Each structure stands twice: as C-alpha cells, then as structure tokens.
Coordinates of N, CA, C and O in Angstrom, one line a residue:
A1 N -20.3 99.2 108.4 CA -19.0 99.2 108.0 C -18.2 100.4 108.5 O -17.0 100.4 108.6
G2 N -19.0 101.4 109.0 CA -18.3 102.6 109.5 C -17.5 102.4 110.7 O -16.7 103.3 111.0
D3 N -17.7 101.4 111.4 CA -16.9 101.1 112.6 C -15.7 100.3 112.4 O -14.9 100.1 113.3
F4 N -15.4 99.9 111.1 CA -14.3 99.1 110.8 C -13.0 100.0 110.7 O -13.0 100.9 109.9
S5 N -12.0 99.6 111.3 CA -10.7 100.2 111.1 C -10.0 99.7 109.8 O -10.5 98.7 109.3
P6 N -9.0 100.4 109.3 CA -8.3 99.9 108.2 C -7.9 98.4 108.3 O -8.0 97.6 107.4
Q7 N -7.4 98.1 109.5 CA -6.9 96.7 109.7 C -8.2 95.8 109.8 O -8.1 94.6 109.2
G8 N -9.3 96.2 110.3 CA -10.5 95.4 110.3 C -11.0 95.1 108.9 O -11.4 94.0 108.6
V9 N -11.0 96.2 108.1 CA -11.5 96.0 106.7 C -10.6 95.0 106.0 O -11.1 94.0 105.4
S10 N -9.3 95.2 106.1 CA -8.4 94.3 105.3 C -8.4 92.9 105.9 O -8.4 91.9 105.1
N11 N -8.5 92.7 107.2 CA -8.6 91.4 107.8 C -9.9 90.7 107.5 O -9.8 89.5 107.2
L12 N -11.0 91.4 107.5 CA -12.3 90.7 107.1 C -12.2 90.2 105.7 O -12.5 89.0 105.5
L13 N -11.7 91.0 104.8 CA -11.7 90.6 103.4 C -10.6 89.5 103.2 O -10.8 88.5 102.4
W14 N -9.5 89.6 103.9 CA -8.5 88.6 103.8 C -9.1 87.2 104.3 O -8.8 86.2 103.7
G15 N -9.8 87.2 105.4 CA -10.4 86.0 105.9 C -11.3 85.4 104.9 O -11.3 84.2 104.7
L16 N -12.2 86.2 104.3 CA -13.1 85.7 103.3 C -12.4 85.1 102.1 O -12.7 84.0 101.6
A17 N -11.3 85.8 101.7 CA -10.6 85.3 100.5 C -9.8 84.0 100.9 O -9.8 83.1 100.1
T18 N -9.3 83.9 102.1 CA -8.6 82.8 102.5 C -9.5 81.5 102.6 O -9.1 80.4 102.2
M19 N -10.7 81.8 103.0 CA -11.7 80.7 103.1 C -12.3 80.4 101.7 O -13.0 79.4 101.6
Q20 N -12.0 81.2 100.8 CA -12.5 80.9 99.4 C -14.1 80.8 99.3 O -14.6 79.9 98.7
V21 N -14.7 81.8 100.0 CA -16.2 81.8 100.0 C -16.7 82.8 98.9 O -16.0 83.7 98.5
D22 N -17.9 82.5 98.5 CA -18.6 83.5 97.7 C -19.0 84.6 98.5 O -19.7 84.5 99.6
V23 N -18.6 85.8 98.1 CA -18.8 87.0 99.0 C -20.0 87.8 98.4 O -20.1 88.0 97.2
D24 N -20.8 88.3 99.3 CA -21.9 89.2 99.0 C -21.3 90.5 98.4 O -20.5 91.1 99.1
K25 N -21.8 90.9 97.2 CA -21.3 92.1 96.6 C -21.6 93.3 97.5 O -20.7 94.2 97.5
G26 N -22.7 93.4 98.2 CA -23.0 94.5 99.1 C -21.9 94.6 100.2 O -21.6 95.8 100.6
L27 N -21.5 93.5 100.7 CA -20.5 93.5 101.8 C -19.2 94.1 101.2 O -18.5 95.0 101.8
V28 N -18.8 93.6 100.0 CA -17.5 94.1 99.4 C -17.6 95.6 99.1 O -16.7 96.4 99.4
E29 N -18.8 96.1 98.6 CA -18.9 97.5 98.4 C -18.9 98.3 99.6 O -18.3 99.4 99.7
A30 N -19.5 97.8 100.7 CA -19.5 98.5 102.0 C -18.1 98.6 102.5 O -17.6 99.7 103.0
M31 N -17.3 97.5 102.5 CA -16.0 97.6 102.9 C -15.1 98.5 102.1 O -14.2 99.1 102.5
G32 N -15.4 98.5 100.8 CA -14.7 99.3 99.8 C -14.9 100.8 100.2 O -14.0 101.6 100.1
R33 N -16.1 101.2 100.4 CA -16.4 102.6 100.8 C -15.7 102.9 102.1 O -15.2 104.0 102.2
Q34 N -15.7 102.0 103.1 CA -15.0 102.3 104.3 C -13.5 102.4 104.1 O -12.9 103.3 104.7
A35 N -13.0 101.6 103.3 CA -11.5 101.7 103.0 C -11.2 103.0 102.2 O -10.2 103.6 102.6
T36 N -12.0 103.4 101.3 CA -11.8 104.6 100.6 C -11.8 105.8 101.6 O -11.0 106.7 101.5
A37 N -12.8 105.8 102.5 CA -13.0 106.9 103.4 C -11.8 107.0 104.4 O -11.5 108.1 104.9
T38 N -11.2 105.9 104.7 CA -10.1 105.8 105.8 C -8.8 105.5 105.2 O -7.8 105.2 105.9
A39 N -8.6 105.7 103.9 CA -7.4 105.3 103.2 C -6.2 106.0 103.8 O -5.1 105.3 103.8
G40 N -6.3 107.2 104.3 CA -5.2 107.9 104.9 C -4.6 107.2 106.1 O -3.5 107.5 106.6
D41 N -5.4 106.3 106.7 CA -5.0 105.6 107.9 C -4.5 104.2 107.7 O -4.0 103.5 108.6
F42 N -4.5 103.8 106.4 CA -4.0 102.4 106.1 C -2.5 102.4 106.2 O -1.8 103.2 105.7
R43 N -2.1 101.3 106.9 CA -0.6 101.0 106.9 C -0.3 100.2 105.7 O -1.2 99.6 105.0
P44 N 1.0 100.1 105.3 CA 1.3 99.3 104.1 C 0.8 97.9 104.1 O 0.3 97.4 103.1
Q45 N 0.8 97.2 105.2 CA 0.3 95.8 105.3 C -1.2 95.8 105.0 O -1.7 94.9 104.3
N46 N -1.9 96.8 105.5 CA -3.4 96.9 105.3 C -3.7 97.1 103.8 O -4.6 96.5 103.2
V47 N -2.9 98.0 103.1 CA -3.1 98.2 101.7 C -2.8 96.9 100.9 O -3.7 96.5 100.1
A48 N -1.7 96.3 101.2 CA -1.4 95.1 100.5 C -2.4 94.0 100.7 O -2.8 93.2 99.8
T49 N -2.8 93.8 102.0 CA -3.7 92.7 102.3 C -5.1 93.0 101.7 O -5.7 92.1 101.1
L50 N -5.6 94.2 101.7 CA -6.8 94.6 101.1 C -6.8 94.3 99.6 O -7.7 93.6 99.1
L51 N -5.8 94.7 98.9 CA -5.8 94.5 97.4 C -5.5 93.0 97.1 O -6.1 92.5 96.1
W52 N -4.8 92.3 97.9 CA -4.6 90.9 97.7 C -5.9 90.2 97.8 O -6.3 89.3 97.0
A53 N -6.7 90.5 98.9 CA -8.0 89.9 99.2 C -8.9 90.1 98.0 O -9.6 89.2 97.5
L54 N -9.0 91.4 97.5 CA -9.9 91.7 96.5 C -9.6 91.0 95.2 O -10.4 90.5 94.5
A55 N -8.3 90.9 94.9 CA -7.8 90.1 93.7 C -8.1 88.6 93.9 O -8.6 88.0 92.9
T56 N -7.9 88.1 95.0 CA -8.2 86.7 95.3 C -9.7 86.4 95.2 O -10.0 85.3 94.7
L57 N -10.5 87.3 95.7 CA -11.9 87.1 95.6 C -12.5 87.3 94.2 O -13.6 87.0 93.9
K58 N -11.6 87.9 93.3 CA -12.0 88.1 91.9 C -13.2 89.0 91.8 O -14.1 88.8 91.0
V59 N -13.2 90.1 92.6 CA -14.3 91.1 92.5 C -13.8 92.3 91.8 O -12.6 92.6 91.7
E60 N -14.7 93.0 91.2 CA -14.4 94.3 90.5 C -14.1 95.3 91.6 O -14.8 95.5 92.6
V61 N -12.9 95.9 91.4 CA -12.5 96.9 92.4 C -12.9 98.3 91.9 O -12.7 98.7 90.8
D62 N -13.6 99.0 92.8 CA -14.1 100.4 92.5 C -12.9 101.2 92.2 O -11.9 101.2 92.9
Q63 N -13.0 102.1 91.2 CA -11.8 102.9 90.8 C -11.4 103.9 91.9 O -10.3 104.2 92.0
D64 N -12.4 104.4 92.6 CA -12.1 105.4 93.7 C -11.3 104.7 94.8 O -10.3 105.2 95.3
L65 N -11.7 103.4 95.1 CA -10.9 102.6 96.1 C -9.5 102.4 95.6 O -8.5 102.5 96.3
L66 N -9.4 101.9 94.3 CA -8.1 101.6 93.8 C -7.2 102.9 93.8 O -6.0 102.8 94.2
A67 N -7.7 104.0 93.4 CA -7.0 105.3 93.4 C -6.5 105.6 94.8 O -5.4 106.0 95.0
A68 N -7.4 105.5 95.8 CA -7.1 105.8 97.2 C -6.0 104.9 97.7 O -5.0 105.3 98.4
M69 N -6.0 103.6 97.3 CA -5.0 102.6 97.8 C -3.7 102.9 97.1 O -2.6 102.7 97.7
V70 N -3.7 103.2 95.8 CA -2.5 103.5 95.1 C -1.8 104.7 95.7 O -0.6 104.8 95.9
K71 N -2.6 105.7 96.0 CA -2.1 107.0 96.6 C -1.5 106.6 97.9 O -0.4 107.1 98.3
R72 N -2.2 105.9 98.7 CA -1.6 105.5 100.1 C -0.4 104.7 100.0 O 0.6 104.9 100.7
A73 N -0.3 103.7 99.0 CA 0.9 102.9 98.8 C 2.0 103.8 98.4 O 3.2 103.6 98.9
T74 N 1.8 104.8 97.6 CA 2.8 105.7 97.2 C 3.3 106.6 98.4 O 4.5 106.7 98.6
E75 N 2.4 107.0 99.2 CA 2.8 107.8 100.4 C 3.6 107.0 101.4 O 4.4 107.6 102.1
T76 N 3.3 105.7 101.5 CA 4.0 104.9 102.5 C 5.0 103.9 102.0 O 5.4 103.0 102.6
A77 N 5.4 104.1 100.7 CA 6.2 103.2 100.0 C 7.5 102.8 100.8 O 7.9 101.6 100.8
N78 N 8.1 103.7 101.5 CA 9.3 103.4 102.2 C 9.1 102.5 103.4 O 10.1 102.0 104.0
A79 N 7.9 102.3 103.8 CA 7.6 101.5 105.0 C 7.1 100.1 104.6 O 6.9 99.2 105.5
F80 N 7.0 99.8 103.3 CA 6.6 98.4 102.9 C 7.7 97.4 103.1 O 8.9 97.7 102.9
I81 N 7.4 96.3 103.7 CA 8.3 95.2 103.8 C 8.2 94.3 102.6 O 7.2 94.4 101.8
P82 N 9.2 93.5 102.3 CA 9.1 92.6 101.1 C 7.8 91.9 100.9 O 7.3 91.8 99.8
Q83 N 7.3 91.3 102.0 CA 6.0 90.5 101.8 C 4.9 91.4 101.4 O 4.1 91.0 100.5
D84 N 4.8 92.7 101.8 CA 3.8 93.6 101.4 C 4.0 93.9 99.9 O 3.0 94.0 99.2
V85 N 5.2 94.2 99.5 CA 5.4 94.5 98.1 C 5.0 93.3 97.2 O 4.4 93.5 96.2
S86 N 5.4 92.1 97.6 CA 5.0 90.9 96.9 C 3.5 90.8 96.8 O 3.0 90.5 95.7
N87 N 2.8 90.9 97.9 CA 1.3 90.8 97.8 C 0.7 91.9 97.0 O -0.2 91.6 96.2
L88 N 1.2 93.1 97.1 CA 0.7 94.2 96.3 C 0.9 94.0 94.8 O 0.0 94.1 94.0
L89 N 2.1 93.6 94.4 CA 2.4 93.3 93.0 C 1.6 92.1 92.5 O 1.1 92.2 91.3
W90 N 1.4 91.1 93.3 CA 0.6 89.9 92.9 C -0.8 90.4 92.6 O -1.5 90.0 91.7
A91 N -1.3 91.2 93.5 CA -2.7 91.7 93.4 C -2.9 92.5 92.1 O -3.9 92.3 91.4
F92 N -1.9 93.4 91.8 CA -2.0 94.2 90.6 C -1.9 93.3 89.4 O -2.7 93.4 88.4
A93 N -1.0 92.3 89.4 CA -0.9 91.4 88.2 C -2.1 90.6 88.0 O -2.6 90.4 86.9
T94 N -2.7 90.1 89.1 CA -3.8 89.2 89.0 C -5.1 90.0 88.6 O -5.8 89.5 87.7
S95 N -5.2 91.2 89.1 CA -6.3 92.1 88.6 C -6.2 92.5 87.2 O -7.2 92.5 86.4
R96 N -5.0 92.7 86.7 CA -4.7 93.1 85.3 C -5.0 91.9 84.4 O -5.7 92.0 83.4
E97 N -4.6 90.7 84.9 CA -4.9 89.5 84.1 C -6.4 89.2 84.0 O -6.9 88.9 82.9
K98 N -7.1 89.4 85.1 CA -8.6 89.2 85.1 C -9.3 90.2 84.1 O -10.3 89.9 83.5
S99 N -8.8 91.4 84.0 CA -9.4 92.4 83.2 C -8.9 92.3 81.8 O -9.3 93.2 80.9
G100 N -8.1 91.4 81.4 CA -7.7 91.2 80.1 C -6.4 92.0 79.8 O -6.1 92.2 78.6
G101 N -5.7 92.5 80.8 CA -4.5 93.2 80.6 C -4.7 94.6 80.1 O -3.7 95.2 79.6
E102 N -5.8 95.2 80.2 CA -6.1 96.5 79.8 C -5.5 97.6 80.7 O -5.5 97.5 81.8

C-alpha cells in the first residue's frame, strides 16, 4: 500500500465500492493507513471519493483516518466543487446512519 498515491487509494476503494464487492478487511486497513500517512497530499476530490467509498462499502472507518480526512477537508474547503461537497456530506450522513446516529 505504501506505493499508492492519494488518488490511487481513493480510486481503488471507489472501484471496489462501485462494483459492490465484499472487500477484504486487511486491504481496507492497509489503504486506510496509507491514506492517513499521506492525508496532507489529498486533493478535495480524493477526500470525498475515499470517504464516499468507505461509506458505500459499509466498513468501519478508523478514527485516525477520519480525523486526518476531516482535517484535510477543512484545510482545502475552498477548493471543493459541488460534487465533492455532495459526496462528502453523503458519506458523513451514511456513516452516521450506520452507526446509529451517535
């Protein structure tokens, strides 16, 4: 996973989510670690796509990963286009619904 760029991480998970496949937990964890380590390089589309994919896959999101992506989204908020905002908000709403709204 160490060779994956932010776009590579988000695209891989997007593809798996789009295909609606059962995903190996180890793969998701490895991609999550890579995303956390490279969060400062994520573009708004990468942040939105990653979180959309994880919500679509209905996987538990590591809190360090979530914190890193929220921080990056905040840092780059002015560069988000409407589609990215929509995907990001959908991901948060879906994840919140899955966790019982806590």
